Amino acid sequence: MLAAQAEVESESVSLILQLHHRRLDELFDRVEIATEIGSWSEARREFEQFRTALEEHFRIEEEFMFPSFEAFTRALGGPTAAMRAEHRELGRFLDLIERLLRDEQPIGEIGAAFEALLDAHNAKEEQGLYPLFERHAPPEAYAALDLELRPPIVETK
Ligand SMILES: [Fe+2]
Ligand SMILES: [Fe+2]
């Protein structure tokens, strides 16, 4: 437990956010598997977990990473305007998928389109935004994001 904690604490913020992406992919795969076998209540439960985790990931990016880019590039629109727009578009897909699951309908093409958009979005962040943040973020912005990504501290006495 302590070793695992120490390992997490030594990782860069961009690696932790990339691990979120991988974890989210796994969570969405579980939704798809449950729908394929027609296990609708399980699919809805897995989707709920996925949606909560994805929205939390978006919140952390929007509140703790994007503002430091926007401070420099606001006048030009900047790369984060596209990222925020994609978060909103992905959110519309979440609403569609939620409705399909509620009606016990296959998510097939909509699920595939959602995954393709999420993969492309994540790749842009991992190849562009995250490395730039790693190199150029003001120290206080980096520290604030780092703190936000920490697991809750367990008090020991
Ligand atoms: Fe994002
Ligand atoms: Fe992300």
mmCIF file of C-alpha atoms and ligand atoms in Angstrom, residues 21 57-58 61 66 83 87 90 121-122 125 130, ligand 1:
data_model
loop_
_atom_site.group_PDB
_atom_site.id
_atom_site.type_symbol
_atom_site.label_atom_id
_atom_site.label_comp_id
_atom_site.label_asym_id
_atom_site.label_seq_id
_atom_site.Cartn_x
_atom_site.Cartn_y
_atom_site.Cartn_z
ATOM 1 C CA HIS A 21 -7.710 7.609 -20.355
ATOM 2 C CA HIS A 57 -11.662 13.783 -15.717
ATOM 3 C CA PHE A 58 -13.091 16.574 -17.919
ATOM 4 C CA GLU A 61 -8.720 19.230 -17.196
ATOM 5 C CA PHE A 66 -6.744 24.454 -19.591
ATOM 6 C CA MET A 83 -10.849 20.597 -26.376
ATOM 7 C CA HIS A 87 -15.910 17.649 -24.109
ATOM 8 C CA LEU A 90 -18.779 13.870 -26.001
ATOM 9 C CA HIS A 121 -9.553 13.644 -28.342
ATOM 10 C CA ASN A 122 -7.330 11.694 -25.948
ATOM 11 C CA GLU A 125 -4.201 15.694 -25.400
ATOM 12 C CA TYR A 130 -0.119 17.251 -21.841
HETATM 13 FE FE FE B 1 -10.159 16.152 -22.428
#
